[in-house]
mmCIF file of C-alpha atoms in Angstrom:
data_model
loop_
_atom_site.group_PDB
_atom_site.id
_atom_site.type_symbol
_atom_site.label_atom_id
_atom_site.label_comp_id
_atom_site.label_asym_id
_atom_site.label_seq_id
_atom_site.Cartn_x
_atom_site.Cartn_y
_atom_site.Cartn_z
ATOM 1 C CA MET A 1 -0.344 0.396 -0.333
ATOM 2 C CA SER A 2 1.716 3.037 -0.982
ATOM 3 C CA VAL A 3 2.236 6.052 1.525
ATOM 4 C CA GLN A 4 -0.203 8.525 -0.003
ATOM 5 C CA LEU A 5 -3.351 6.231 0.069
ATOM 6 C CA GLN A 6 -2.376 5.471 3.571
ATOM 7 C CA ALA A 7 -2.122 8.613 4.457
ATOM 8 C CA GLY A 8 -5.388 9.225 2.645
ATOM 9 C CA LEU A 9 -7.666 6.411 4.368
ATOM 10 C CA ILE A 10 -6.732 7.875 8.164
ATOM 11 C CA SER A 11 -7.882 11.467 7.352
ATOM 12 C CA ALA A 12 -10.527 9.514 5.856
ATOM 13 C CA GLY A 13 -10.678 7.948 9.921
ATOM 14 C CA VAL A 14 -9.366 10.748 11.861
ATOM 15 C CA SER A 15 -12.460 12.767 10.297
ATOM 16 C CA THR A 16 -14.650 9.915 10.432
ATOM 17 C CA LEU A 17 -13.947 10.085 14.378
ATOM 18 C CA ILE A 18 -13.743 13.761 15.269
ATOM 19 C CA LEU A 19 -17.612 13.913 13.371
ATOM 20 C CA VAL A 20 -19.362 11.029 15.502
ATOM 21 C CA LEU A 21 -16.926 12.087 18.295
ATOM 22 C CA GLY A 22 -18.973 15.816 17.068
ATOM 23 C CA GLU A 23 -21.928 14.602 16.806
ATOM 24 C CA LEU A 24 -21.800 12.239 20.894
ATOM 25 C CA PHE A 25 -21.135 15.705 22.451
ATOM 26 C CA LEU A 26 -23.562 17.444 21.212
ATOM 27 C CA ARG A 27 -25.688 14.810 21.462
ATOM 28 C CA GLN A 28 -24.898 14.355 26.037
ATOM 29 C CA ARG A 29 -24.891 18.151 25.487
ATOM 30 C CA ALA A 30 -28.527 18.777 24.720
ATOM 31 C CA ARG A 31 -29.165 15.724 27.078
ATOM 32 C CA GLN A 32 -27.816 18.390 29.487
ATOM 33 C CA GLU A 33 -29.309 21.481 28.940
ATOM 34 C CA LYS A 34 -32.482 19.448 28.590
ATOM 35 C CA LYS A 35 -31.602 17.964 31.994
ATOM 36 C CA GLN A 36 -30.464 21.987 32.884
ATOM 37 C CA GLY A 37 -34.084 23.414 31.549
ATOM 38 C CA ILE A 38 -35.697 20.787 33.258
ATOM 39 C CA GLN A 39 -34.004 21.476 36.675
ATOM 40 C CA ALA A 40 -34.294 25.030 36.369
ATOM 41 C CA THR A 41 -38.270 24.778 36.260
ATOM 42 C CA TYR A 42 -38.639 23.405 39.165
ATOM 43 C CA GLN A 43 -36.342 25.318 41.143
ATOM 44 C CA LYS A 44 -37.999 28.151 39.854
ATOM 45 C CA TYR A 45 -41.159 27.169 41.142
ATOM 46 C CA THR A 46 -39.995 25.260 44.407
ATOM 47 C CA GLU A 47 -39.374 28.213 46.183
ATOM 48 C CA PRO A 48 -42.660 30.077 45.580
ATOM 49 C CA LEU A 49 -44.354 26.543 47.236
ATOM 50 C CA ALA A 50 -42.570 26.662 49.630
ATOM 51 C CA LEU A 51 -43.068 29.905 50.665
ATOM 52 C CA SER A 52 -46.733 29.029 50.064
ATOM 53 C CA SER A 53 -46.560 26.406 52.161
ATOM 54 C CA MET A 54 -45.698 28.688 55.291
ATOM 55 C CA ASP A 55 -47.347 30.354 54.690
ATOM 56 C CA LEU A 56 -50.229 27.863 55.622
ATOM 57 C CA PHE A 57 -48.614 25.719 57.879
ATOM 58 C CA TRP A 58 -47.770 28.243 60.082
ATOM 59 C CA ARG A 59 -52.112 29.521 59.741
ATOM 60 C CA LEU A 60 -53.035 25.778 59.944
ATOM 61 C CA ARG A 61 -51.087 25.429 63.152
ATOM 62 C CA GLU A 62 -52.479 28.213 64.591
ATOM 63 C CA VAL A 63 -56.605 26.353 63.788
ATOM 64 C CA PHE A 64 -55.490 23.188 65.174
ATOM 65 C CA ASP A 65 -53.841 25.829 68.623
ATOM 66 C CA THR A 66 -55.185 24.082 71.755
ATOM 67 C CA SER A 67 -56.191 27.500 73.192
ATOM 68 C CA GLY A 68 -58.698 28.149 70.369
ATOM 69 C CA ALA A 69 -57.182 30.352 68.625
ATOM 70 C CA GLY A 70 -58.341 29.180 65.362
ATOM 71 C CA PHE A 71 -61.908 30.148 66.294
ATOM 72 C CA TYR A 72 -62.328 32.549 63.566
ATOM 73 C CA LEU A 73 -63.463 28.757 60.745
ATOM 74 C CA GLN A 74 -66.662 28.833 63.052
ATOM 75 C CA GLY A 75 -70.140 30.905 62.484
ATOM 76 C CA GLN A 76 -71.330 30.899 58.434
ATOM 77 C CA VAL A 77 -70.969 35.130 59.323
ATOM 78 C CA HIS A 78 -68.462 36.462 60.908
ATOM 79 C CA ARG A 79 -69.494 39.016 62.417
ATOM 80 C CA THR A 80 -65.778 41.445 63.025
ATOM 81 C CA LYS A 81 -63.925 42.320 60.336
ATOM 82 C CA PHE A 82 -61.108 39.817 61.663
ATOM 83 C CA GLU A 83 -62.223 36.951 62.379
ATOM 84 C CA HIS A 84 -63.220 37.967 58.328
ATOM 85 C CA TYR A 85 -59.824 38.504 57.669
ATOM 86 C CA LYS A 86 -59.118 35.967 59.358
ATOM 87 C CA ALA A 87 -61.134 32.843 57.192
ATOM 88 C CA LEU A 88 -61.189 34.093 53.473
ATOM 89 C CA SER A 89 -57.208 34.551 54.360
ATOM 90 C CA THR A 90 -57.261 30.600 55.899
ATOM 91 C CA LEU A 91 -58.800 30.165 52.165
ATOM 92 C CA TYR A 92 -56.790 32.309 49.915
ATOM 93 C CA ARG A 93 -53.591 30.247 50.841
ATOM 94 C CA LEU A 94 -54.768 26.472 51.085
ATOM 95 C CA ALA A 95 -55.966 27.502 46.579
ATOM 96 C CA VAL A 96 -51.943 30.124 46.336
ATOM 97 C CA VAL A 97 -50.449 26.047 48.101
ATOM 98 C CA LEU A 98 -52.989 24.739 45.176
ATOM 99 C CA GLY A 99 -52.227 26.801 42.650
ATOM 100 C CA TRP A 100 -48.433 26.764 43.016
ATOM 101 C CA ILE A 101 -48.527 22.326 42.503
ATOM 102 C CA ARG A 102 -50.735 22.945 39.384
ATOM 103 C CA ALA A 103 -47.951 25.494 37.802
ATOM 104 C CA LEU A 104 -45.238 23.193 39.244
ATOM 105 C CA ARG A 105 -47.130 19.819 37.008
ATOM 106 C CA ARG A 106 -48.158 22.225 33.805
ATOM 107 C CA GLU A 107 -44.729 23.291 32.788
ATOM 108 C CA LEU A 108 -42.922 20.665 33.858
ATOM 109 C CA PHE A 109 -45.391 18.253 32.699
ATOM 110 C CA PHE A 110 -45.358 19.589 29.641
ATOM 111 C CA LEU A 111 -41.756 20.471 28.476
ATOM 112 C CA PRO A 112 -41.392 18.285 25.891
ATOM 113 C CA GLY A 113 -39.443 15.578 26.520
ATOM 114 C CA ALA A 114 -40.100 16.075 30.195
ATOM 115 C CA SER A 115 -39.375 13.476 32.973
ATOM 116 C CA LYS A 116 -41.330 12.342 36.009
ATOM 117 C CA LYS A 117 -38.609 11.211 37.908
ATOM 118 C CA THR A 118 -37.784 15.071 38.470
ATOM 119 C CA LEU A 119 -40.829 15.732 41.365
ATOM 120 C CA LYS A 120 -39.888 12.365 42.630
ATOM 121 C CA ARG A 121 -39.218 13.683 45.836
ATOM 122 C CA LEU A 122 -41.685 15.553 46.162
ATOM 123 C CA ASP A 123 -44.187 12.805 44.832
ATOM 124 C CA ASP A 124 -44.881 11.813 48.157
ATOM 125 C CA ALA A 125 -45.704 15.162 50.466
ATOM 126 C CA LEU A 126 -47.627 16.740 46.623
ATOM 127 C CA HIS A 127 -49.469 13.192 46.295
ATOM 128 C CA ALA A 128 -49.914 13.505 50.616
ATOM 129 C CA PHE A 129 -51.455 17.242 50.399
ATOM 130 C CA THR A 130 -54.051 16.216 47.490
ATOM 131 C CA SER A 131 -56.098 13.239 48.711
ATOM 132 C CA ALA A 132 -56.571 15.207 51.952
ATOM 133 C CA PHE A 133 -58.257 16.959 49.843
ATOM 134 C CA ALA A 134 -59.798 14.386 47.546
ATOM 135 C CA GLU A 135 -60.113 11.136 49.564
ATOM 136 C CA GLY A 136 -62.445 10.304 52.046
ATOM 137 C CA GLY A 137 -62.187 5.960 52.784
ATOM 138 C CA HIS A 138 -61.704 6.257 56.787
ATOM 139 C CA VAL A 139 -65.372 7.829 57.043
ATOM 140 C CA GLU A 140 -67.304 5.543 55.059
ATOM 141 C CA VAL A 141 -64.814 3.035 57.005
ATOM 142 C CA ARG A 142 -65.798 5.188 60.895
ATOM 143 C CA ARG A 143 -69.505 5.804 59.489
ATOM 144 C CA VAL A 144 -69.672 1.453 58.523
ATOM 145 C CA ALA A 145 -68.461 0.717 62.753
ATOM 146 C CA SER A 146 -70.519 3.276 64.443
ATOM 147 C CA LEU A 147 -73.967 1.803 63.292
ATOM 148 C CA MET A 148 -72.622 -1.199 63.771
ATOM 149 C CA SER A 149 -72.363 -0.338 67.709
ATOM 150 C CA LEU A 150 -75.479 1.317 67.343
ATOM 151 C CA TRP A 151 -76.853 -1.950 66.208
ATOM 152 C CA SER A 152 -75.548 -4.720 68.548
ATOM 153 C CA ILE A 153 -73.762 -6.180 65.893
ATOM 154 C CA SER A 154 -70.656 -8.629 66.662
ATOM 155 C CA ALA A 155 -69.989 -9.976 63.177
ATOM 156 C CA SER A 156 -66.149 -9.763 62.321
ATOM 157 C CA PRO A 157 -66.379 -8.676 58.756
ATOM 158 C CA SER A 158 -63.103 -7.957 56.884
ATOM 159 C CA THR A 159 -61.469 -4.749 56.081
ATOM 160 C CA GLU A 160 -62.819 -5.431 52.239
ATOM 161 C CA VAL A 161 -65.892 -5.928 53.355
ATOM 162 C CA VAL A 162 -65.768 -2.820 55.731
ATOM 163 C CA THR A 163 -65.418 -0.935 53.073
ATOM 164 C CA GLN A 164 -67.679 -1.928 50.246
ATOM 165 C CA ALA A 165 -70.078 -2.181 53.275
ATOM 166 C CA GLY A 166 -69.464 1.446 53.446
ATOM 167 C CA ILE A 167 -68.653 1.998 50.033
ATOM 168 C CA ARG A 168 -72.907 0.704 48.730
ATOM 169 C CA ILE A 169 -73.529 2.911 52.404
ATOM 170 C CA ASP A 170 -72.544 6.193 50.905
ATOM 171 C CA ARG A 171 -74.083 4.895 47.687
ATOM 172 C CA GLU A 172 -77.729 5.475 48.884
ATOM 173 C CA GLN A 173 -77.504 7.990 51.130
ATOM 174 C CA ARG A 174 -76.330 10.495 48.086
ATOM 175 C CA ARG A 175 -79.246 8.259 46.105
ATOM 176 C CA PHE A 176 -81.554 8.500 48.460
ATOM 177 C CA LEU A 177 -80.742 12.725 49.596
ATOM 178 C CA HIS A 178 -80.975 12.937 45.460
ATOM 179 C CA GLU A 179 -84.392 11.247 45.552
ATOM 180 C CA ALA A 180 -85.599 13.242 48.075
ATOM 181 C CA GLN A 181 -83.460 16.777 46.870
ATOM 182 C CA VAL A 182 -82.279 17.740 50.491
ATOM 183 C CA ALA A 183 -78.602 17.844 51.059
ATOM 184 C CA ASP A 184 -78.860 16.255 54.465
ATOM 185 C CA ALA A 185 -80.270 12.929 56.040
ATOM 186 C CA ASN A 186 -81.296 15.232 58.466
ATOM 187 C CA GLN A 187 -83.227 17.642 55.913
ATOM 188 C CA LEU A 188 -85.518 14.423 55.863
ATOM 189 C CA SER A 189 -88.947 14.127 57.257
ATOM 190 C CA ASP A 190 -89.297 11.424 59.945
ATOM 191 C CA ASP A 191 -90.374 8.723 57.334
ATOM 192 C CA ASP A 192 -87.895 9.159 55.093
ATOM 193 C CA GLN A 193 -85.442 9.213 57.795
ATOM 194 C CA LEU A 194 -86.429 5.794 58.922
ATOM 195 C CA ARG A 195 -87.283 4.352 55.454
ATOM 196 C CA LEU A 196 -83.299 5.715 54.783
ATOM 197 C CA CYS A 197 -81.787 3.537 57.990
ATOM 198 C CA GLN A 198 -83.663 0.711 57.950
ATOM 199 C CA THR A 199 -82.688 0.105 53.807
ATOM 200 C CA VAL A 200 -78.926 0.969 55.610
ATOM 201 C CA ALA A 201 -79.161 -1.211 58.248
ATOM 202 C CA ASP A 202 -81.011 -4.379 55.590
ATOM 203 C CA MET A 203 -77.892 -3.731 52.565
ATOM 204 C CA LEU A 204 -75.452 -3.457 56.509
ATOM 205 C CA ALA A 205 -76.765 -7.254 57.611
ATOM 206 C CA ASP A 206 -77.235 -8.312 53.560
ATOM 207 C CA VAL A 207 -72.728 -7.605 53.019
ATOM 208 C CA ILE A 208 -71.755 -8.624 56.266
ATOM 209 C CA GLU A 209 -73.461 -11.103 56.517
ATOM 210 C CA CYS A 210 -75.363 -11.217 59.461
ATOM 211 C CA PRO A 211 -79.391 -11.903 60.960
ATOM 212 C CA ARG A 212 -81.068 -8.484 59.660
ATOM 213 C CA ILE A 213 -81.544 -5.831 62.126
ATOM 214 C CA ALA A 214 -85.536 -6.034 63.514
ATOM 215 C CA GLU A 215 -87.339 -2.963 62.841
ATOM 216 C CA GLY A 216 -88.257 -2.392 65.913
ATOM 217 C CA ILE A 217 -84.279 -1.687 67.100
ATOM 218 C CA VAL A 218 -84.292 0.507 63.877
ATOM 219 C CA GLU A 219 -87.308 2.524 64.474
ATOM 220 C CA GLU A 220 -85.823 2.970 68.188
ATOM 221 C CA THR A 221 -82.526 3.921 66.933
ATOM 222 C CA ARG A 222 -83.644 6.247 64.799
ATOM 223 C CA HIS A 223 -82.751 9.829 65.776
ATOM 224 C CA ARG A 224 -78.565 7.828 66.801
ATOM 225 C CA ALA A 225 -78.370 5.826 62.995
ATOM 226 C CA ILE A 226 -79.541 9.685 61.482
ATOM 227 C CA SER A 227 -76.095 11.299 63.962
ATOM 228 C CA CYS A 228 -73.871 8.455 62.505
ATOM 229 C CA LEU A 229 -75.708 8.811 58.777
ATOM 230 C CA ALA A 230 -75.288 12.221 58.728
ATOM 231 C CA VAL A 231 -71.485 12.752 58.551
ATOM 232 C CA ARG A 232 -70.148 16.899 57.636
ATOM 233 C CA GLU A 233 -67.744 15.923 54.244
ATOM 234 C CA ALA A 234 -66.098 18.715 51.909
ATOM 235 C CA TRP A 235 -64.510 16.786 49.096
ATOM 236 C CA ILE A 236 -62.355 17.953 46.692
ATOM 237 C CA TYR A 237 -61.737 15.997 43.898
ATOM 238 C CA ARG A 238 -58.416 16.184 41.493
ATOM 239 C CA ASP A 239 -59.911 17.787 39.393
ATOM 240 C CA TRP A 240 -62.050 20.429 40.988
ATOM 241 C CA GLN A 241 -58.477 21.337 42.413
ATOM 242 C CA ALA A 242 -56.606 21.507 39.196
ATOM 243 C CA ALA A 243 -59.872 23.783 38.627
ATOM 244 C CA ILE A 244 -59.488 26.490 41.787
ATOM 245 C CA GLY A 245 -55.405 26.136 41.045
ATOM 246 C CA ASP A 246 -55.967 26.683 37.543
ATOM 247 C CA LEU A 247 -58.301 30.014 39.040
ATOM 248 C CA VAL A 248 -55.749 31.752 40.534
ATOM 249 C CA LEU A 249 -53.156 30.926 38.383
ATOM 250 C CA ARG A 250 -51.943 33.921 35.517
ATOM 251 C CA ASP A 251 -49.476 34.401 33.481
ATOM 252 C CA ALA A 252 -46.412 35.708 34.438
ATOM 253 C CA GLN A 253 -45.386 39.010 32.187
ATOM 254 C CA MET A 254 -41.985 39.128 33.639
ATOM 255 C CA GLY A 255 -38.898 36.566 35.382
ATOM 256 C CA GLN A 256 -38.699 33.110 34.310
ATOM 257 C CA ARG A 257 -41.599 31.071 35.344
ATOM 258 C CA GLN A 258 -44.024 30.472 33.098
ATOM 259 C CA PHE A 259 -46.704 32.068 35.163
ATOM 260 C CA GLU A 260 -47.516 33.182 38.922
ATOM 261 C CA VAL A 261 -49.980 33.144 41.244
ATOM 262 C CA ILE A 262 -52.279 36.500 42.171
ATOM 263 C CA GLY A 263 -52.133 37.974 45.256
ATOM 264 C CA TYR A 264 -55.040 38.946 48.095
ATOM 265 C CA LYS A 265 -56.717 41.873 46.571
ATOM 266 C CA GLN A 266 -56.627 40.568 43.313
ATOM 267 C CA PHE A 267 -58.330 36.796 45.284
ATOM 268 C CA GLU A 268 -60.726 39.284 48.095
ATOM 269 C CA ALA A 269 -62.673 40.411 44.964
ATOM 270 C CA MET A 270 -62.956 37.637 42.677
ATOM 271 C CA GLY A 271 -64.625 36.244 46.521
ATOM 272 C CA SER A 272 -66.928 39.518 46.387
ATOM 273 C CA ASN A 273 -67.616 40.839 42.490
ATOM 274 C CA GLY A 274 -66.099 38.055 40.060
ATOM 275 C CA GLU A 275 -67.006 36.030 37.418
ATOM 276 C CA GLU A 276 -70.156 33.379 38.683
ATOM 277 C CA GLU A 277 -68.338 30.449 37.322
ATOM 278 C CA ASP A 278 -64.887 31.011 39.225
ATOM 279 C CA ARG A 279 -67.144 31.702 42.655
ATOM 280 C CA LEU A 280 -68.650 28.519 42.423
ATOM 281 C CA TRP A 281 -65.486 26.964 43.030
ATOM 282 C CA LEU A 282 -63.987 28.995 45.411
ATOM 283 C CA ARG A 283 -67.681 28.208 47.681
ATOM 284 C CA ARG A 284 -66.131 25.254 47.020
ATOM 285 C CA LEU A 285 -62.794 25.233 48.331
ATOM 286 C CA ASN A 286 -64.386 26.758 51.629
ATOM 287 C CA THR A 287 -66.420 23.823 52.016
ATOM 288 C CA VAL A 288 -64.085 22.301 53.409
ATOM 289 C CA ILE A 289 -63.554 24.900 56.556
ATOM 290 C CA ASP A 290 -66.624 26.703 55.808
ATOM 291 C CA ASP A 291 -68.134 26.867 60.049
ATOM 292 C CA LEU A 292 -65.587 24.907 60.807
ATOM 293 C CA ASP A 293 -65.609 23.846 65.002
ATOM 294 C CA ILE A 294 -61.563 22.309 64.977
ATOM 295 C CA GLY A 295 -63.127 20.899 68.198
ATOM 296 C CA GLY A 296 -65.580 20.158 66.991
ATOM 297 C CA ASP A 297 -67.512 16.120 66.935
ATOM 298 C CA ARG A 298 -64.713 14.232 65.165
ATOM 299 C CA THR A 299 -66.634 11.477 64.016
ATOM 300 C CA ARG A 300 -69.617 14.207 63.333
ATOM 301 C CA ASP A 301 -68.128 16.559 60.842
ATOM 302 C CA ALA A 302 -65.322 14.878 58.769
ATOM 303 C CA ARG A 303 -63.414 18.477 58.091
ATOM 304 C CA ILE A 304 -61.769 17.797 61.382
ATOM 305 C CA ASP A 305 -59.639 15.399 59.992
ATOM 306 C CA GLN A 306 -59.370 16.070 56.805
ATOM 307 C CA LEU A 307 -58.231 19.487 58.038
ATOM 308 C CA GLY A 308 -55.931 18.128 60.092
ATOM 309 C CA GLU A 309 -53.866 15.853 57.543
ATOM 310 C CA ILE A 310 -53.680 18.540 55.066
ATOM 311 C CA TYR A 311 -51.806 20.659 57.764
ATOM 312 C CA MET A 312 -49.385 17.737 57.727
ATOM 313 C CA ALA A 313 -49.149 17.058 54.429
ATOM 314 C CA THR A 314 -48.232 21.271 54.223
ATOM 315 C CA ALA A 315 -45.581 19.897 57.292
ATOM 316 C CA ARG A 316 -44.304 16.857 55.232
ATOM 317 C CA ILE A 317 -44.279 19.420 52.017
ATOM 318 C CA ILE A 318 -42.409 21.797 53.318
ATOM 319 C CA GLU A 319 -39.610 19.505 55.415
ATOM 320 C CA ALA A 320 -39.122 17.584 52.170
ATOM 321 C CA LEU A 321 -39.017 20.704 49.498
ATOM 322 C CA HIS A 322 -36.423 21.690 52.482
ATOM 323 C CA ASN A 323 -33.902 18.070 52.635
ATOM 324 C CA ASP A 324 -33.930 18.155 48.833
ATOM 325 C CA ASP A 325 -30.798 20.986 49.367
ATOM 326 C CA ALA A 326 -30.160 22.003 53.479
ATOM 327 C CA ALA A 327 -27.227 24.515 52.649
ATOM 328 C CA ARG A 328 -29.236 26.419 49.933
ATOM 329 C CA SER A 329 -32.569 26.049 51.950
ATOM 330 C CA ARG A 330 -35.234 29.352 52.481
ATOM 331 C CA ILE A 331 -36.761 26.902 54.791
ATOM 332 C CA SER A 332 -36.188 29.213 58.470
ATOM 333 C CA PRO A 333 -35.075 27.575 61.463
ATOM 334 C CA ALA A 334 -37.855 27.988 64.159
ATOM 335 C CA THR A 335 -40.181 26.389 60.359
ATOM 336 C CA MET A 336 -38.366 23.145 60.422
ATOM 337 C CA ARG A 337 -38.423 23.231 64.300
ATOM 338 C CA ALA A 338 -42.249 23.939 63.719
ATOM 339 C CA VAL A 339 -42.874 21.130 61.168
ATOM 340 C CA GLU A 340 -40.947 18.638 63.266
ATOM 341 C CA GLU A 341 -42.372 18.967 65.789
ATOM 342 C CA ALA A 342 -46.158 19.307 63.914
ATOM 343 C CA LEU A 343 -45.441 15.666 62.525
ATOM 344 C CA ALA A 344 -42.614 13.739 66.043
ATOM 345 C CA SER A 345 -46.690 14.875 66.874
ATOM 346 C CA SER A 346 -48.701 13.382 64.335
ATOM 347 C CA MET A 347 -45.968 9.715 64.136
ATOM 348 C CA ALA A 348 -47.316 9.963 67.807
ATOM 349 C CA SER A 349 -50.706 10.751 67.705
#
């Protein structure tokens, strides 16, 4: 082989190698830039999420203070400006956290090729937060347990059977109330209350496979059975949460974020003289805290435990965001101490 041919082959090989290495470098650089872009997006939304979560955490800490500091949620009509402000600002803080969660998910999930793994560190905490708003299976189980105790049913059904019974009773009660055009079992006539109780008693006996409850016992215990059935609930389904989040989001006019959350002034105006469609979503969210007595009977008002779970989930969001980068975390030591105290108390109870 001539020297010229060898030189040509070497030159061609080197050129090919340079092209291959160059392509690999460009691809690696593109992947790195995409990764950095996702991380930057994650960072620019987790910071306001952390701040809004802290605001909500401290408010809920006040609400659950055993001294009764959260009295301002009680009553449908707030007599003083202070009570009105505290109730409305609590609603605002709930909506703001939903807004930042919605913004984070919208922008990250809509980025081309964005990986959901980027959010893994927050997933559990965010899931706990949305679940606290949306899921009430424990209420259905508690209702079954209360009715079984009331009617002295000695059977020991499995968890699956109790859950099934709770779902069927809840569905039957909703159908019954819808047909009677009332919102609550307490609003039914005496005859309708008795019919509902008998239907529920028969259904419960059939599901857990025990003898049916005598009509006389059902009639005698009607008032207490209605109390078990008429648990106050206010579940905000996940699609509703997304809609409420969208409601408080606006396109950012400047800066790196695509979305911003509206301020308290705009929120207050929306609630008082906004579009009826917007006010509908605020009313739905408000059902969680409307006329809520934290010191009341938890078996009669499921919202007490619901708000408590939202409180704990908010603490977990703060903890997750802080632990993600503790060295640069903007979450104050006082807040972290309060978060750790709240979570420890929850674990102990």
